[in-house]
Amino acid sequence: MHNVVLLIDDSELDKSIYTRFLESTKNQDEYRVLTLEDPNQIPQIFKSVNIDCVLLDYKLENNKNGLELIHAIKQHSPYSGILFLTGFGDETIATKAFKLGADDYLNKSDLSQSRLEITVKNIIEKKQNQLAQAKTNRELNLLRKAIENSQSLMMVCEPEVGLFITFNQQVCRFLGVSELAIKSHSFMSFTDYFNSPAEWRKFVAELQKKKVMQIEANLINLDKEKVPFEIDCNYSRIDNKDYLLFSGTDISRLTKIQNELQTLVIKDPLTQLLNRRGLIASYEKTLQVATRENYAFAFAIFDLDNFKKINDIHGHQAGDTVLTQFSDLLAKKFKRALDIVSRVGGEEFIVIVTDKDKASIRQLFNDVIKTSPAVTTPSTTASCGWVCVQGNSQIKNYDRLYALADKALYQAKENGRNQCIEAKLT
């Protein structure tokens, strides 16, 4: 691809010499030479042609000089090089040309083909580099604006202890502190992801190996609120220095939705008690405590008596009211951290309790049976079958305990309902 050189000179002889010099180089297609007769046409020619270098003579027709044209050339094409030419050999003129924006200067009396070729080539390379750098700077400025306007937290830290080097304004807004205050802290001080410097060093070593990672971590704002973020982490080496780049996206809304969906999965929508899935998920945790402490472990099934008649006589809305009232009773009676209260279908509820004293568990179950008619409208009794094993017992399988409690429940129903019967272990 050839470079375009524009000649602005009042001497036809000089123009023909410069044209011959440039077009007869080793690479004959390297230069395309144009001439401009009327300097007033500068705006038009620069709009229509991409000029790489201008050979501008000092002395022009109509008592004009090339110094007067430098500004116009720079205005219309700031990355076109200007080689200023004069036959006077006056350094004062050269100095003025440089101050106005010329890139180099040659005295016509010392001009040769090789010197002209080298000078033009150097000017074009310099201007192309300036153009490339300007383009890079524009892109970097656009990137900076994008980063500043981003809703994500953008941070650069050093890897040793995580001190902040630079960050966008979103970080300042989130943390609620000044840039100076942030730069005096490390990334570790604004998150609970790392419990010690050793964990930080382990994280940095892993990131250095993988180069790119994604983590979920809570970031702590000025109000000491822990806000969940998804953070893209990047380990970069620039000019022989190591940097950690973080881009954090607030996922608190997503986390809330996920938690709500999780709640829908494990909870009964009518009573807000655990459903069967939630019960199974919590079963092992309570069992582990009972096993470790060798506590009494009770598995109870409660069933509302004659519940079908309530729906048939009073309607399903009344039936739902009874279910929620009975659920509230269970939730109030069994509210310790390890107590499990669940509705597993229809009018059937499962309660799992662990305690040092089996007698206190029996009393709680009997209290539920006694209280049920008083807290339900229409008044409804309940029956219960339950089984209790010690934590060190071999009978801990869910299905086995359910079968024993269900058999006891059947006996309670057969015995007239409104009672609580404990299964006998054989």
XYZ file of C-alpha atoms in Angstrom:
426
model
C 0.000 0.000 0.000
C 1.500 3.342 -1.053
C 1.875 6.481 1.043
C 0.382 9.694 -0.318
C 2.667 12.735 -0.370
C 1.306 16.202 -1.173
C 3.641 18.841 -2.704
C 2.907 22.516 -2.057
C 5.611 24.474 -3.878
C 5.632 27.324 -6.377
C 8.582 25.864 -8.342
C 7.635 23.435 -11.090
C 11.263 22.302 -11.267
C 11.446 21.521 -7.567
C 8.121 19.654 -7.706
C 9.330 17.481 -10.577
C 12.578 16.715 -8.686
C 10.739 15.717 -5.472
C 8.289 13.602 -7.458
C 11.116 11.802 -9.265
C 13.029 11.248 -6.017
C 10.047 9.668 -4.258
C 8.581 7.679 -7.131
C 11.943 6.177 -8.084
C 12.700 4.615 -4.721
C 13.578 0.921 -4.463
C 9.937 0.174 -3.838
C 8.477 2.157 -6.716
C 4.923 1.778 -5.406
C 5.805 3.114 -1.970
C 4.794 6.702 -2.692
C 2.033 8.376 -4.634
C 2.830 12.056 -5.171
C 0.151 14.754 -5.589
C 0.648 18.471 -6.171
C -1.480 21.370 -4.992
C -1.436 24.505 -7.114
C -3.831 26.597 -5.056
C -3.273 26.596 -1.260
C -6.879 27.708 -0.844
C -7.867 24.172 -1.878
C -6.344 22.633 1.260
C -9.744 21.897 2.886
C -11.049 20.163 -0.243
C -8.032 17.950 -0.892
C -7.765 16.794 2.712
C -11.443 15.849 2.699
C -11.074 13.753 -0.446
C -7.625 12.176 0.042
C -5.817 10.705 3.041
C -2.511 12.559 2.993
C 0.407 10.921 4.828
C 2.965 13.703 4.424
C 3.063 17.269 3.067
C 6.203 18.738 1.492
C 5.642 22.438 2.159
C 7.808 25.166 0.645
C 8.427 28.361 2.554
C 8.142 30.720 -0.401
C 4.876 30.468 -2.361
C 3.119 32.487 -5.043
C 1.348 35.766 -4.370
C 3.775 36.682 -1.592
C 2.513 33.851 0.606
C 4.729 31.612 2.691
C 4.357 28.085 3.910
C 4.279 29.127 7.575
C 0.812 30.547 6.958
C -0.472 27.137 5.800
C 0.800 24.932 8.623
C -2.149 25.730 10.886
C -4.684 24.945 8.131
C -3.002 21.615 7.388
C -2.906 20.632 11.090
C -6.522 21.683 11.501
C -7.793 19.514 8.652
C -5.442 16.555 9.132
C -3.577 16.504 12.482
C -1.848 13.207 11.676
C -0.473 14.228 8.283
C 3.255 14.855 8.587
C 4.735 18.174 7.469
C 8.236 18.448 6.002
C 9.085 22.120 5.721
C 11.389 23.133 2.838
C 13.241 26.387 2.220
C 16.021 27.554 -0.005
C 17.162 30.264 2.414
C 18.884 28.081 4.985
C 17.508 30.333 7.720
C 17.323 28.596 11.125
C 14.911 31.268 12.323
C 12.386 30.149 9.703
C 12.929 26.513 10.691
C 12.326 27.344 14.353
C 9.072 29.116 13.512
C 7.972 26.114 11.422
C 8.630 23.688 14.269
C 6.708 25.881 16.720
C 3.724 25.976 14.377
C 3.692 22.183 14.053
C 6.098 21.083 11.308
C 7.641 17.653 11.900
C 10.980 18.240 10.191
C 12.896 20.736 8.098
C 15.214 20.465 5.078
C 17.287 23.053 3.280
C 16.787 22.699 -0.463
C 20.475 23.303 -1.095
C 21.379 20.184 0.955
C 18.546 18.004 -0.319
C 19.310 14.639 -1.922
C 17.127 11.689 -2.903
C 18.300 9.514 -0.014
C 17.932 12.295 2.504
C 14.456 13.198 1.281
C 13.378 9.551 1.239
C 14.653 8.858 4.776
C 13.147 12.062 6.170
C 9.717 11.470 4.601
C 9.750 7.837 5.724
C 10.592 8.803 9.310
C 7.904 11.479 9.396
C 5.248 9.076 8.111
C 6.215 6.387 10.628
C 6.128 8.925 13.454
C 2.685 10.222 12.461
C 1.320 6.688 12.021
C 2.554 5.831 15.516
C 0.926 8.977 16.868
C -2.306 8.073 15.102
C -2.213 4.537 16.521
C -1.502 5.893 20.003
C -4.326 8.403 19.695
C -6.674 5.607 18.667
C -5.537 3.535 21.632
C -6.025 6.503 23.946
C -9.551 7.075 22.596
C -10.386 3.434 23.137
C -8.923 3.555 26.643
C -10.950 6.672 27.411
C -14.085 4.934 26.164
C -13.192 1.939 28.308
C -12.617 4.178 31.335
C -15.993 5.841 30.795
C -17.639 2.448 30.438
C -15.961 1.269 33.641
C -16.919 4.439 35.506
C -20.538 4.162 34.360
C -20.699 0.426 35.007
C -22.987 -0.820 37.759
C -20.358 -3.446 38.539
C -17.628 -2.841 41.088
C -14.310 -2.669 39.189
C -11.173 -3.008 41.303
C -7.436 -3.492 40.777
C -5.374 -4.709 43.747
C -1.817 -5.762 44.391
C -1.484 -9.475 45.223
C 0.646 -9.318 48.369
C -2.034 -8.180 50.837
C -4.748 -6.994 48.434
C -4.253 -3.229 48.754
C -6.401 -1.243 46.330
C -4.542 0.392 43.445
C -7.437 1.760 41.421
C -11.204 1.295 41.182
C -14.299 2.893 39.688
C -16.705 5.259 41.429
C -19.222 2.470 41.964
C -16.829 1.071 44.598
C -16.849 4.410 46.441
C -20.641 4.586 46.268
C -21.060 1.040 47.548
C -18.573 1.327 50.400
C -19.619 4.878 51.233
C -16.080 6.110 51.821
C -13.597 8.334 49.985
C -11.039 7.188 47.423
C -8.247 7.971 49.879
C -9.854 5.831 52.576
C -10.297 2.917 50.173
C -6.662 3.043 49.050
C -5.542 2.664 52.653
C -7.390 -0.651 52.935
C -7.141 -4.052 51.332
C -9.747 -6.060 49.478
C -9.800 -8.453 52.455
C -11.164 -5.746 54.761
C -14.341 -5.369 52.695
C -15.346 -9.032 52.477
C -15.922 -11.996 54.775
C -14.624 -14.404 52.123
C -11.177 -14.580 53.750
C -10.852 -15.422 57.444
C -7.085 -14.964 57.585
C -4.077 -13.739 55.576
C -3.253 -17.399 54.963
C -6.578 -17.884 53.140
C -5.845 -14.788 51.037
C -2.422 -16.151 50.045
C -3.979 -19.500 49.157
C -6.579 -17.737 46.984
C -3.917 -15.643 45.211
C -1.796 -18.734 44.517
C -4.789 -20.528 43.009
C -5.732 -17.484 40.927
C -2.154 -17.105 39.697
C -2.277 -20.692 38.510
C -5.717 -20.530 36.888
C -5.474 -16.860 35.735
C -9.281 -16.531 35.761
C -11.745 -17.513 38.497
C -15.279 -16.678 39.577
C -16.334 -16.597 43.218
C -19.417 -15.640 45.207
C -18.617 -13.535 48.245
C -20.267 -11.059 50.575
C -18.932 -7.508 50.353
C -19.429 -5.308 53.410
C -20.658 -1.741 52.935
C -20.422 1.268 55.259
C -23.502 0.140 57.214
C -21.805 -3.228 57.850
C -24.376 -4.934 55.648
C -23.199 -8.056 53.892
C -24.235 -7.913 50.247
C -23.744 -11.007 48.052
C -21.665 -10.436 44.907
C -20.560 -12.597 42.010
C -16.932 -11.618 41.411
C -14.883 -12.303 38.286
C -11.212 -12.524 39.283
C -8.258 -12.139 36.942
C -4.522 -12.428 37.596
C -2.516 -10.219 35.209
C 1.146 -9.339 34.758
C 1.775 -5.908 33.237
C 5.252 -4.395 32.823
C 6.725 -7.096 35.073
C 4.269 -6.310 37.871
C 1.456 -8.555 39.111
C -2.095 -7.280 39.548
C -5.432 -8.722 40.626
C -8.452 -7.501 38.691
C -11.915 -7.877 40.234
C -15.313 -7.199 38.665
C -18.198 -7.637 41.100
C -21.910 -7.849 40.280
C -24.527 -7.445 43.009
C -26.540 -10.678 43.117
C -28.584 -9.891 46.237
C -31.783 -9.815 44.217
C -30.894 -13.071 42.496
C -29.944 -14.629 45.837
C -33.255 -13.522 47.293
C -35.125 -15.104 44.391
C -33.091 -18.292 44.736
C -33.859 -18.420 48.458
C -37.533 -17.862 47.754
C -37.498 -20.648 45.175
C -35.673 -22.894 47.630
C -38.334 -22.091 50.212
C -41.046 -23.027 47.719
C -39.311 -26.348 47.149
C -39.085 -27.350 50.825
C -42.145 -25.677 52.356
C -45.864 -26.349 52.247
C -47.499 -23.272 50.652
C -50.609 -23.349 52.858
C -49.099 -23.784 56.315
C -45.492 -22.653 55.656
C -44.301 -25.753 57.481
C -41.692 -27.991 55.912
C -43.020 -30.368 53.287
C -41.808 -33.943 52.873
C -38.718 -32.811 50.924
C -37.825 -30.280 53.622
C -38.404 -32.872 56.324
C -36.029 -35.380 54.733
C -33.384 -32.659 54.273
C -33.529 -31.725 57.990
C -33.879 -35.259 59.360
C -30.181 -36.182 59.307
C -29.088 -33.001 61.110
C -31.351 -33.656 64.103
C -30.465 -37.341 64.091
C -26.749 -36.526 64.222
C -27.224 -34.406 67.365
C -29.262 -37.126 69.053
C -26.628 -39.712 68.160
C -23.723 -37.566 69.358
C -25.395 -36.673 72.676
C -27.261 -40.004 73.037
C -30.528 -38.094 73.471
C -34.053 -39.428 73.089
C -35.115 -39.157 69.447
C -38.897 -39.015 68.894
C -40.704 -39.453 65.579
C -44.413 -38.529 65.712
C -47.255 -38.563 63.178
C -50.259 -36.318 63.912
C -53.480 -36.731 61.956
C -56.610 -34.590 62.228
C -59.671 -36.679 63.106
C -62.638 -36.847 60.713
C -61.077 -34.157 58.546
C -62.965 -35.258 55.432
C -66.261 -34.413 57.167
C -65.048 -30.867 57.782
C -64.405 -30.388 54.063
C -67.713 -32.048 53.127
C -69.858 -30.113 55.618
C -68.100 -26.755 55.937
C -66.179 -26.560 52.660
C -62.529 -26.674 51.720
C -61.872 -23.110 52.897
C -62.891 -24.110 56.416
C -60.701 -27.177 56.053
C -57.720 -24.993 55.123
C -58.389 -22.814 58.155
C -58.280 -25.851 60.448
C -55.020 -26.992 58.834
C -53.346 -23.614 59.385
C -54.638 -23.370 62.964
C -53.302 -26.815 63.809
C -50.013 -25.955 62.077
C -49.671 -22.847 64.228
C -50.226 -24.980 67.312
C -47.432 -27.358 66.307
C -45.087 -24.483 65.428
C -45.622 -22.888 68.858
C -45.119 -26.146 70.747
C -42.000 -27.233 68.842
C -39.900 -24.149 68.207
C -36.380 -25.138 69.262
C -33.647 -25.026 66.628
C -33.546 -28.793 66.104
C -37.303 -29.409 66.254
C -38.783 -30.444 62.913
C -42.432 -29.725 62.129
C -43.815 -30.692 58.730
C -46.989 -31.237 56.794
C -46.435 -34.246 54.577
C -49.855 -34.454 52.899
C -53.545 -33.780 53.510
C -54.183 -33.665 57.251
C -51.007 -35.567 58.176
C -48.150 -33.891 60.053
C -44.779 -35.259 61.174
C -42.920 -33.875 64.166
C -39.382 -34.918 65.092
C -37.984 -33.927 68.490
C -34.790 -34.737 70.363
C -34.408 -34.183 74.094
C -32.596 -35.492 77.140
C -35.883 -36.490 78.748
C -38.351 -38.766 76.969
C -41.085 -37.862 79.466
C -41.005 -34.204 78.466
C -41.449 -35.226 74.845
C -44.489 -37.343 75.763
C -45.953 -34.397 77.654
C -45.567 -32.094 74.629
C -47.315 -34.581 72.338
C -50.193 -35.022 74.801
C -50.496 -31.221 75.143
C -51.021 -30.956 71.376
C -53.818 -33.533 71.480
C -55.435 -31.766 74.454
C -55.171 -28.266 72.948
C -56.233 -28.986 69.350
C -60.040 -28.755 69.839
C -59.682 -25.376 71.543
C -57.603 -23.702 68.812
C -59.355 -25.018 65.690
C -62.594 -23.748 64.149
C -64.652 -25.837 63.711
C -63.285 -27.629 66.757
C -61.214 -30.589 65.599
C -59.453 -33.317 67.524
C -56.238 -35.008 66.481
C -54.606 -38.378 66.953
C -50.903 -39.162 67.277
C -48.708 -42.201 66.895
C -45.085 -41.868 67.900
C -41.945 -43.819 68.488
C -38.900 -42.895 70.549
C -35.378 -44.323 70.356
C -32.138 -43.403 72.044
C -29.400 -41.786 70.005
C -27.283 -44.912 70.208
C -30.110 -47.132 68.977
C -29.703 -49.088 65.772
C -33.289 -48.245 64.741
C -32.751 -44.860 63.064
C -33.874 -45.455 59.514
C -36.556 -42.951 58.461
C -38.775 -45.526 56.790
C -38.524 -47.866 59.786
C -39.439 -45.128 62.274
C -42.268 -43.935 60.042
C -43.735 -47.454 59.871
C -43.651 -47.808 63.667
C -45.231 -44.376 64.254
C -47.868 -45.018 61.581
C -48.820 -48.318 63.216
C -49.247 -46.526 66.551
C -51.353 -43.848 64.854
C -53.621 -46.548 63.457
C -54.074 -47.912 66.977
C -54.971 -44.425 68.241
C -57.639 -44.130 65.550
C -58.969 -47.610 66.337
C -59.116 -46.777 70.031
C -61.482 -43.862 69.442
C -59.194 -41.062 68.204
C -58.215 -37.906 70.149
C -55.292 -39.624 71.820
C -51.566 -40.221 71.603
C -50.078 -43.738 71.492
C -46.403 -44.644 71.650
C -45.178 -47.539 69.536
C -43.490 -50.380 71.368
C -40.060 -51.323 70.131
C -39.588 -55.070 69.700
